[in-house]
Structures are given as C-alpha cells and as structure tokens.
Amino acid sequence: MRVRHGFFARWRGTEYEASPDGDRVRLYVSEHADGFRQISPGRFVQVVAASEVEDVRYVSTYCTWRGEPFVVLGEHQGWLRVEYTGGKAPVAESLGLELFDRGVYQAWASKHEVEDVREESV
C-alpha cells in the first residue's frame, strides 16, 4: 500500500512529490537523479518553473476504520497513522482515539483493519 498525502507534480512525464512556491515548483526524489541536488540523506530536490510543470495536485489517502471515515497521514511498519474526519467528538472518544489537537483525533491502525483505502486529488 502506498500512502500519499501532499502535493504532487507531473514534470516531463514523471510524477514527483512537490512543493509549489509561486512561479516555481520544488520537485523531490529519494535517490539521486540528473539535475537534482541532495539536501539531506535520501532527499534530493530540483526547482523548476511552474510553467514547465504539466500538472500540480494535492493528493490525500482516505480509508474507513471501525466503520468511520479517516484520512491516512502516514505509514510505519504495517501501521497507518489515521485522523478521524467524521467530526463527532463522542464517536472519536468511543473509538479510543487520541486527542491530537482541539477537535482533531488520531490513532495508529493496523493496515489489515482498514477498508476502502482510496486516493482523492484536488
């Protein structure tokens, strides 16, 4: 399962993790590639003109866990970090979710327990 949450851009026919910044877009890869410079171990960047980018979109991964709607924020060793999107505090509390911030409830869910995993783009 591939969990994607954030900006992605298509440049020269390839999709990259991205960070739009006005008239520029920063493109990221995890291994060295022509034109990319290393900014940290396993992280390389190339800045291109926004006019050169074919498509920029924000991708979120959603799922259902224990019958309720969640957005998937990340993945680690067979677990998914999920955030409740149902907006009902009593439901979140009954599920035993952690109160991360005011009105924001999160948990670690086994990826074998989640259903209806899907991506949505805007």
mmCIF file of C-alpha atoms in Angstrom:
data_model
loop_
_atom_site.group_PDB
_atom_site.id
_atom_site.type_symbol
_atom_site.label_atom_id
_atom_site.label_comp_id
_atom_site.label_asym_id
_atom_site.label_seq_id
_atom_site.Cartn_x
_atom_site.Cartn_y
_atom_site.Cartn_z
ATOM 1 C CA MET A 1 0.000 0.000 0.000
ATOM 2 C CA ARG A 2 1.325 3.420 -0.916
ATOM 3 C CA VAL A 3 0.126 6.269 1.263
ATOM 4 C CA ARG A 4 0.307 9.672 -0.368
ATOM 5 C CA HIS A 5 -0.576 12.878 1.409
ATOM 6 C CA GLY A 6 0.591 16.193 -0.022
ATOM 7 C CA PHE A 7 1.427 17.937 -3.286
ATOM 8 C CA PHE A 8 2.495 16.005 -6.384
ATOM 9 C CA ALA A 9 3.527 17.417 -9.747
ATOM 10 C CA ARG A 10 3.993 15.904 -13.188
ATOM 11 C CA TRP A 11 7.089 17.205 -14.952
ATOM 12 C CA ARG A 12 8.426 15.810 -18.231
ATOM 13 C CA GLY A 13 6.025 12.884 -17.954
ATOM 14 C CA THR A 14 7.077 11.787 -14.452
ATOM 15 C CA GLU A 15 5.255 12.393 -11.187
ATOM 16 C CA TYR A 16 7.186 13.825 -8.228
ATOM 17 C CA GLU A 17 6.459 14.789 -4.667
ATOM 18 C CA ALA A 18 6.304 18.564 -4.916
ATOM 19 C CA SER A 19 6.110 21.889 -3.146
ATOM 20 C CA PRO A 20 4.613 24.740 -5.189
ATOM 21 C CA ASP A 21 6.094 28.175 -4.441
ATOM 22 C CA GLY A 22 4.660 30.943 -6.596
ATOM 23 C CA ASP A 23 6.185 30.757 -10.064
ATOM 24 C CA ARG A 24 8.432 27.820 -9.061
ATOM 25 C CA VAL A 25 7.837 24.233 -8.008
ATOM 26 C CA ARG A 26 10.271 22.190 -5.937
ATOM 27 C CA LEU A 27 10.378 18.547 -7.038
ATOM 28 C CA TYR A 28 11.662 15.811 -4.718
ATOM 29 C CA VAL A 29 13.072 12.311 -5.192
ATOM 30 C CA SER A 30 14.592 9.815 -2.753
ATOM 31 C CA GLU A 31 17.536 8.775 -4.951
ATOM 32 C CA HIS A 32 19.978 10.853 -6.960
ATOM 33 C CA ALA A 33 18.718 11.825 -10.422
ATOM 34 C CA ASP A 34 20.110 14.151 -13.099
ATOM 35 C CA GLY A 35 19.552 17.789 -12.167
ATOM 36 C CA PHE A 36 18.590 17.032 -8.555
ATOM 37 C CA ARG A 37 20.808 18.079 -5.632
ATOM 38 C CA GLN A 38 20.969 16.343 -2.280
ATOM 39 C CA ILE A 39 19.502 18.301 0.629
ATOM 40 C CA SER A 40 19.600 15.505 3.230
ATOM 41 C CA PRO A 41 20.216 11.757 3.250
ATOM 42 C CA GLY A 42 17.738 10.175 0.833
ATOM 43 C CA ARG A 43 16.233 13.531 -0.181
ATOM 44 C CA PHE A 44 17.027 15.343 -3.443
ATOM 45 C CA VAL A 45 15.417 18.480 -4.902
ATOM 46 C CA GLN A 46 15.201 20.290 -8.196
ATOM 47 C CA VAL A 47 13.475 23.651 -8.626
ATOM 48 C CA VAL A 48 11.676 24.203 -11.932
ATOM 49 C CA ALA A 49 9.497 26.947 -13.360
ATOM 50 C CA ALA A 50 5.804 26.389 -12.674
ATOM 51 C CA SER A 51 5.183 26.944 -16.389
ATOM 52 C CA GLU A 52 7.221 23.783 -17.134
ATOM 53 C CA VAL A 53 5.076 21.600 -14.878
ATOM 54 C CA GLU A 54 2.288 19.682 -16.585
ATOM 55 C CA ASP A 55 0.092 19.212 -13.507
ATOM 56 C CA VAL A 56 0.119 20.017 -9.781
ATOM 57 C CA ARG A 57 -2.383 18.474 -7.404
ATOM 58 C CA TYR A 58 -2.893 17.780 -3.733
ATOM 59 C CA VAL A 59 -3.346 14.077 -3.018
ATOM 60 C CA SER A 60 -4.890 12.637 0.142
ATOM 61 C CA THR A 61 -5.407 8.994 1.060
ATOM 62 C CA TYR A 62 -8.669 8.123 2.821
ATOM 63 C CA CYS A 63 -9.985 4.966 4.439
ATOM 64 C CA THR A 64 -12.672 3.524 6.656
ATOM 65 C CA TRP A 65 -11.619 2.138 10.030
ATOM 66 C CA ARG A 66 -14.016 0.633 12.538
ATOM 67 C CA GLY A 67 -16.878 1.846 10.351
ATOM 68 C CA GLU A 68 -15.826 5.510 10.457
ATOM 69 C CA PRO A 69 -14.100 7.835 7.927
ATOM 70 C CA PHE A 70 -10.416 8.724 8.255
ATOM 71 C CA VAL A 71 -7.627 10.392 6.309
ATOM 72 C CA VAL A 72 -4.351 8.461 6.267
ATOM 73 C CA LEU A 73 -1.435 10.672 7.289
ATOM 74 C CA GLY A 74 1.389 8.155 7.122
ATOM 75 C CA GLU A 75 2.548 4.561 7.319
ATOM 76 C CA HIS A 76 5.091 2.783 9.509
ATOM 77 C CA GLN A 77 5.834 -0.946 9.752
ATOM 78 C CA GLY A 78 2.342 -2.195 8.955
ATOM 79 C CA TRP A 79 0.539 0.573 10.820
ATOM 80 C CA LEU A 80 -1.272 3.609 9.417
ATOM 81 C CA ARG A 81 -1.488 6.957 11.177
ATOM 82 C CA VAL A 82 -5.118 7.935 10.700
ATOM 83 C CA GLU A 83 -7.089 11.058 11.534
ATOM 84 C CA TYR A 84 -10.828 10.938 12.108
ATOM 85 C CA THR A 85 -12.819 13.024 9.601
ATOM 86 C CA GLY A 86 -16.334 12.325 10.889
ATOM 87 C CA GLY A 87 -16.471 15.460 13.043
ATOM 88 C CA LYS A 88 -18.252 13.872 16.010
ATOM 89 C CA ALA A 89 -16.259 14.062 19.256
ATOM 90 C CA PRO A 90 -18.395 11.432 21.068
ATOM 91 C CA VAL A 91 -17.725 8.944 18.240
ATOM 92 C CA ALA A 92 -13.989 9.715 18.282
ATOM 93 C CA GLU A 93 -13.886 9.254 22.050
ATOM 94 C CA SER A 94 -15.840 5.983 21.865
ATOM 95 C CA LEU A 95 -13.240 4.685 19.395
ATOM 96 C CA GLY A 96 -10.494 5.478 21.908
ATOM 97 C CA LEU A 97 -8.752 7.947 19.581
ATOM 98 C CA GLU A 98 -6.022 10.257 20.843
ATOM 99 C CA LEU A 99 -6.963 13.919 21.086
ATOM 100 C CA PHE A 100 -4.162 15.408 18.993
ATOM 101 C CA ASP A 101 -5.444 18.984 18.977
ATOM 102 C CA ARG A 102 -8.783 20.669 19.598
ATOM 103 C CA GLY A 103 -11.284 18.658 17.539
ATOM 104 C CA VAL A 104 -8.525 16.567 15.941
ATOM 105 C CA TYR A 105 -8.460 12.861 16.788
ATOM 106 C CA GLN A 106 -5.808 10.423 15.592
ATOM 107 C CA ALA A 107 -4.719 6.826 16.091
ATOM 108 C CA TRP A 108 -2.420 4.108 14.817
ATOM 109 C CA ALA A 109 -4.431 1.464 12.955
ATOM 110 C CA SER A 110 -3.200 -1.865 11.663
ATOM 111 C CA LYS A 111 -3.309 -1.647 7.881
ATOM 112 C CA HIS A 112 -5.076 -5.034 7.940
ATOM 113 C CA GLU A 113 -8.019 -3.429 9.789
ATOM 114 C CA VAL A 114 -8.655 -0.533 7.401
ATOM 115 C CA GLU A 115 -11.030 -0.768 4.462
ATOM 116 C CA ASP A 116 -11.914 1.233 1.374
ATOM 117 C CA VAL A 117 -8.433 2.782 1.006
ATOM 118 C CA ARG A 118 -8.570 5.341 -1.789
ATOM 119 C CA GLU A 119 -6.829 8.445 -3.068
ATOM 120 C CA GLU A 120 -8.541 11.723 -3.801
ATOM 121 C CA SER A 121 -6.923 14.618 -5.674
ATOM 122 C CA VAL A 122 -7.727 18.292 -5.938
#
